[in-house]
PDB file of C-alpha atoms in Angstrom:
ATOM      1  CA  MET Y   1     107.720 -51.232 -54.285  1.00 62.00           C
ATOM      2  CA  ASP Y   2     104.145 -51.567 -53.078  1.00 76.00           C
ATOM      3  CA  ILE Y   3     102.010 -49.161 -55.131  1.00 76.00           C
ATOM      4  CA  GLY Y   4      99.352 -48.959 -52.393  1.00 71.00           C
ATOM      5  CA  ASN Y   5     101.867 -47.779 -49.811  1.00 76.00           C
ATOM      6  CA  TRP Y   6     103.402 -45.336 -52.264  1.00 73.00           C
ATOM      7  CA  LEU Y   7      99.991 -43.870 -53.113  1.00 66.00           C
ATOM      8  CA  SER Y   8      99.078 -43.622 -49.451  1.00 68.00           C
ATOM      9  CA  ALA Y   9     102.321 -41.813 -48.676  1.00 71.00           C
ATOM     10  CA  HIS Y  10     101.984 -39.373 -51.594  1.00 71.00           C
ATOM     11  CA  LYS Y  11      98.273 -38.641 -51.691  1.00 76.00           C
ATOM     12  CA  PRO Y  12      97.253 -34.992 -51.418  1.00 83.00           C
ATOM     13  CA  ALA Y  13      95.801 -35.193 -47.903  1.00 82.00           C
ATOM     14  CA  ALA Y  14      93.685 -32.570 -46.197  1.00 86.00           C
ATOM     15  CA  SER Y  15      91.997 -31.955 -42.876  1.00 89.00           C
ATOM     16  CA  ALA Y  16      88.313 -32.658 -42.306  1.00 90.00           C
ATOM     17  CA  GLY Y  17      87.749 -28.915 -42.143  1.00 92.00           C
ATOM     18  CA  THR Y  18      89.300 -28.486 -45.583  1.00 92.00           C
ATOM     19  CA  HIS Y  19      87.047 -31.243 -46.931  1.00 93.00           C
ATOM     20  CA  ALA Y  20      83.984 -29.467 -45.510  1.00 94.00           C
ATOM     21  CA  LEU Y  21      85.192 -26.179 -47.017  1.00 95.00           C
ATOM     22  CA  LEU Y  22      85.664 -27.815 -50.428  1.00 94.00           C
ATOM     23  CA  ALA Y  23      82.228 -29.459 -50.320  1.00 95.00           C
ATOM     24  CA  ALA Y  24      80.505 -26.228 -49.281  1.00 97.00           C
ATOM     25  CA  SER Y  25      82.386 -24.221 -51.908  1.00 97.00           C
ATOM     26  CA  MET Y  26      81.526 -26.704 -54.643  1.00 95.00           C
ATOM     27  CA  TRP Y  27      77.797 -26.745 -53.859  1.00 96.00           C
ATOM     28  CA  THR Y  28      77.717 -22.945 -53.581  1.00 98.00           C
ATOM     29  CA  LEU Y  29      79.651 -22.349 -56.797  1.00 97.00           C
ATOM     30  CA  VAL Y  30      77.777 -24.934 -58.867  1.00 96.00           C
ATOM     31  CA  GLY Y  31      74.424 -23.786 -57.466  1.00 97.00           C
ATOM     32  CA  THR Y  32      75.177 -20.137 -58.220  1.00 98.00           C
ATOM     33  CA  VAL Y  33      76.429 -20.816 -61.753  1.00 97.00           C
ATOM     34  CA  LEU Y  34      73.461 -23.068 -62.589  1.00 97.00           C
ATOM     35  CA  THR Y  35      71.029 -20.454 -61.274  1.00 98.00           C
ATOM     36  CA  LEU Y  36      72.605 -17.571 -63.207  1.00 98.00           C
ATOM     37  CA  VAL Y  37      72.954 -19.531 -66.455  1.00 96.00           C
ATOM     38  CA  GLY Y  38      69.406 -20.848 -66.109  1.00 96.00           C
ATOM     39  CA  MET Y  39      68.017 -17.361 -65.545  1.00 97.00           C
ATOM     40  CA  ARG Y  40      69.943 -16.048 -68.539  1.00 96.00           C
ATOM     41  CA  TRP Y  41      68.567 -18.790 -70.798  1.00 95.00           C
ATOM     42  CA  ALA Y  42      64.996 -18.351 -69.558  1.00 95.00           C
ATOM     43  CA  ILE Y  43      65.051 -14.569 -69.904  1.00 94.00           C
ATOM     44  CA  GLY Y  44      66.939 -14.677 -73.207  1.00 92.00           C
ATOM     45  CA  SER Y  45      64.364 -16.994 -74.735  1.00 88.00           C
ATOM     46  CA  GLY Y  46      61.865 -14.184 -75.026  1.00 86.00           C
ATOM     47  CA  MET Y  47      59.352 -16.315 -73.150  1.00 83.00           C
ATOM     48  CA  SER Y  48      56.396 -14.324 -71.882  1.00 87.00           C
ATOM     49  CA  TYR Y  49      56.339 -13.912 -68.125  1.00 92.00           C
ATOM     50  CA  ALA Y  50      59.818 -15.407 -67.801  1.00 93.00           C
ATOM     51  CA  TRP Y  51      60.159 -14.039 -64.261  1.00 95.00           C
ATOM     52  CA  VAL Y  52      57.029 -15.886 -63.153  1.00 96.00           C
ATOM     53  CA  PHE Y  53      58.440 -19.173 -64.435  1.00 96.00           C
ATOM     54  CA  ILE Y  54      61.822 -18.413 -62.869  1.00 97.00           C
ATOM     55  CA  ALA Y  55      60.114 -17.718 -59.529  1.00 97.00           C
ATOM     56  CA  ALA Y  56      58.219 -21.024 -59.799  1.00 98.00           C
ATOM     57  CA  ALA Y  57      61.459 -22.869 -60.605  1.00 98.00           C
ATOM     58  CA  ALA Y  58      63.157 -21.180 -57.640  1.00 98.00           C
ATOM     59  CA  LEU Y  59      60.292 -22.266 -55.367  1.00 98.00           C
ATOM     60  CA  LEU Y  60      60.721 -25.843 -56.586  1.00 98.00           C
ATOM     61  CA  GLY Y  61      64.422 -25.507 -55.804  1.00 98.00           C
ATOM     62  CA  VAL Y  62      63.649 -24.366 -52.263  1.00 98.00           C
ATOM     63  CA  ILE Y  63      61.344 -27.361 -51.795  1.00 98.00           C
ATOM     64  CA  LYS Y  64      63.969 -29.756 -53.181  1.00 97.00           C
ATOM     65  CA  SER Y  65      66.567 -28.245 -50.881  1.00 97.00           C
ATOM     66  CA  ARG Y  66      64.359 -28.679 -47.825  1.00 97.00           C
ATOM     67  CA  LEU Y  67      63.110 -32.186 -48.650  1.00 97.00           C
ATOM     68  CA  VAL Y  68      66.214 -33.801 -50.162  1.00 95.00           C
ATOM     69  CA  LEU Y  69      69.480 -31.902 -50.350  1.00 96.00           C
ATOM     70  CA  GLU Y  70      69.691 -30.622 -46.776  1.00 97.00           C
ATOM     71  CA  ARG Y  71      69.679 -34.205 -45.494  1.00 96.00           C
ATOM     72  CA  THR Y  72      72.291 -35.101 -48.104  1.00 94.00           C
ATOM     73  CA  ALA Y  73      74.459 -32.189 -46.960  1.00 95.00           C
ATOM     74  CA  ASP Y  74      74.072 -33.233 -43.317  1.00 96.00           C
ATOM     75  CA  ARG Y  75      75.170 -36.769 -44.216  1.00 94.00           C
ATOM     76  CA  ALA Y  76      78.174 -35.370 -46.105  1.00 94.00           C
ATOM     77  CA  VAL Y  77      79.227 -33.317 -43.078  1.00 95.00           C
ATOM     78  CA  ALA Y  78      78.831 -36.344 -40.790  1.00 94.00           C
ATOM     79  CA  ARG Y  79      80.875 -38.497 -43.190  1.00 94.00           C
ATOM     80  CA  ILE Y  80      83.644 -35.896 -43.399  1.00 93.00           C
ATOM     81  CA  ARG Y  81      83.734 -35.536 -39.608  1.00 93.00           C
ATOM     82  CA  GLU Y  82      83.792 -39.321 -39.070  1.00 92.00           C
ATOM     83  CA  ARG Y  83      86.611 -39.861 -41.556  1.00 90.00           C
ATOM     84  CA  GLY Y  84      88.746 -37.273 -39.805  1.00 87.00           C
ATOM     85  CA  ASP Y  85      91.919 -35.581 -40.946  1.00 88.00           C
ATOM     86  CA  GLY Y  86      94.539 -36.808 -43.374  1.00 85.00           C
ATOM     87  CA  ARG Y  87      92.222 -38.156 -46.056  1.00 86.00           C
ATOM     88  CA  CYS Y  88      92.717 -37.587 -49.779  1.00 85.00           C
ATOM     89  CA  VAL Y  89      91.631 -34.098 -50.760  1.00 82.00           C
ATOM     90  CA  GLY Y  90      89.187 -35.446 -53.371  1.00 83.00           C
ATOM     91  CA  GLY Y  91      87.488 -37.570 -50.747  1.00 83.00           C
ATOM     92  CA  PHE Y  92      85.190 -34.835 -49.492  1.00 83.00           C
ATOM     93  CA  PHE Y  93      82.449 -36.755 -51.296  1.00 87.00           C
ATOM     94  CA  SER Y  94      82.037 -40.525 -51.394  1.00 87.00           C
ATOM     95  CA  LEU Y  95      82.626 -42.450 -54.617  1.00 87.00           C
ATOM     96  CA  ARG Y  96      78.852 -42.845 -54.910  1.00 89.00           C
ATOM     97  CA  SER Y  97      78.414 -39.074 -54.628  1.00 89.00           C
ATOM     98  CA  TRP Y  98      81.106 -38.439 -57.243  1.00 89.00           C
ATOM     99  CA  ALA Y  99      79.351 -40.933 -59.547  1.00 93.00           C
ATOM    100  CA  PHE Y 100      76.102 -39.013 -59.024  1.00 90.00           C
ATOM    101  CA  VAL Y 101      77.907 -35.761 -59.874  1.00 91.00           C
ATOM    102  CA  ALA Y 102      79.176 -37.353 -63.106  1.00 94.00           C
ATOM    103  CA  VAL Y 103      75.681 -38.597 -64.021  1.00 95.00           C
ATOM    104  CA  MET Y 104      74.176 -35.163 -63.346  1.00 91.00           C
ATOM    105  CA  ALA Y 105      76.878 -33.463 -65.419  1.00 92.00           C
ATOM    106  CA  GLY Y 106      76.239 -35.908 -68.262  1.00 93.00           C
ATOM    107  CA  LEU Y 107      72.504 -35.309 -68.017  1.00 90.00           C
ATOM    108  CA  GLY Y 108      73.091 -31.565 -68.095  1.00 88.00           C
ATOM    109  CA  ARG Y 109      75.244 -31.980 -71.185  1.00 89.00           C
ATOM    110  CA  ALA Y 110      72.565 -34.096 -72.878  1.00 90.00           C
ATOM    111  CA  LEU Y 111      69.885 -31.516 -72.068  1.00 87.00           C
ATOM    112  CA  ARG Y 112      72.044 -28.706 -73.441  1.00 85.00           C
ATOM    113  CA  GLY Y 113      72.497 -30.811 -76.583  1.00 87.00           C
ATOM    114  CA  GLY Y 114      68.930 -30.177 -77.643  1.00 84.00           C
ATOM    115  CA  LEU Y 115      66.732 -32.707 -75.864  1.00 82.00           C
ATOM    116  CA  LEU Y 116      64.637 -29.854 -74.508  1.00 89.00           C
ATOM    117  CA  PRO Y 117      64.199 -26.201 -75.485  1.00 91.00           C
ATOM    118  CA  ARG Y 118      66.835 -23.941 -73.948  1.00 91.00           C
ATOM    119  CA  TYR Y 119      64.349 -22.068 -71.733  1.00 92.00           C
ATOM    120  CA  VAL Y 120      63.099 -25.347 -70.203  1.00 93.00           C
ATOM    121  CA  VAL Y 121      66.678 -26.397 -69.465  1.00 94.00           C
ATOM    122  CA  GLY Y 122      67.211 -22.944 -67.991  1.00 95.00           C
ATOM    123  CA  LEU Y 123      64.275 -23.383 -65.634  1.00 96.00           C
ATOM    124  CA  LEU Y 124      65.577 -26.816 -64.589  1.00 96.00           C
ATOM    125  CA  TYR Y 125      68.970 -25.240 -63.955  1.00 96.00           C
ATOM    126  CA  VAL Y 126      67.358 -22.558 -61.784  1.00 98.00           C
ATOM    127  CA  ALA Y 127      65.542 -25.183 -59.695  1.00 98.00           C
ATOM    128  CA  VAL Y 128      68.642 -27.358 -59.220  1.00 97.00           C
ATOM    129  CA  GLY Y 129      70.917 -24.347 -58.679  1.00 98.00           C
ATOM    130  CA  ILE Y 130      68.704 -22.820 -56.000  1.00 98.00           C
ATOM    131  CA  ALA Y 131      68.432 -26.209 -54.276  1.00 98.00           C
ATOM    132  CA  LEU Y 132      72.215 -26.675 -54.209  1.00 97.00           C
ATOM    133  CA  ALA Y 133      72.953 -23.112 -53.122  1.00 98.00           C
ATOM    134  CA  MET Y 134      70.379 -23.232 -50.330  1.00 98.00           C
ATOM    135  CA  ALA Y 135      71.456 -26.643 -49.044  1.00 97.00           C
ATOM    136  CA  SER Y 136      75.104 -25.556 -49.099  1.00 98.00           C
ATOM    137  CA  ARG Y 137      74.405 -23.557 -45.949  1.00 97.00           C
ATOM    138  CA  ARG Y 138      74.365 -26.892 -44.080  1.00 97.00           C
ATOM    139  CA  LEU Y 139      77.848 -27.644 -45.430  1.00 97.00           C
ATOM    140  CA  TRP Y 140      79.028 -24.152 -44.478  1.00 97.00           C
ATOM    141  CA  ALA Y 141      77.634 -24.640 -40.962  1.00 96.00           C
ATOM    142  CA  GLY Y 142      79.455 -27.979 -40.715  1.00 96.00           C
ATOM    143  CA  TRP Y 143      82.689 -26.357 -41.870  1.00 96.00           C
ATOM    144  CA  TYR Y 144      82.274 -23.573 -39.320  1.00 95.00           C
ATOM    145  CA  ARG Y 145      81.673 -26.076 -36.490  1.00 94.00           C
ATOM    146  CA  MET Y 146      84.755 -28.077 -37.519  1.00 91.00           C
ATOM    147  CA  ARG Y 147      86.864 -24.925 -37.710  1.00 88.00           C
ATOM    148  CA  ALA Y 148      85.604 -23.760 -34.319  1.00 87.00           C
ATOM    149  CA  GLY Y 149      86.072 -27.232 -32.837  1.00 80.00           C
ATOM    150  CA  THR Y 150      82.471 -27.511 -31.692  1.00 78.00           C
ATOM    151  CA  PRO Y 151      80.523 -30.793 -31.876  1.00 70.00           C
ATOM    152  CA  ASP Y 152      77.515 -31.302 -34.098  1.00 63.00           C
TER     153      ASP Y 152
END
């Protein structure tokens, strides 16, 4: 029995539209959770003018979204569209992207472990969360176009 053929025949496959939906959902969910947790940590720290720092972190997130993550989201949509239907459900991101997710999760864990004060980590979370949530609109638009059958 050829293991490659068996895996190919039994992989949990999904349509390109499902991949776009999963990618958009992941960025939205992670962005929202990071933003809310970050705000909670910043406000809960008792830091003076916490809302001013949160607003500044959110502005940095908007800038990061516009300069970096929107292009990344557009590339993800293009990759999903090019790969087409019938690909493994976990393949909505490339292996390189999944490795980046793992590195970012590890970095987040290290930061929560005490490398920086909790309110600083919270502000970083707000910036990254806002960036992800804002850029996810590009993934949602890609999903909508795939669902509607319209070209890019």
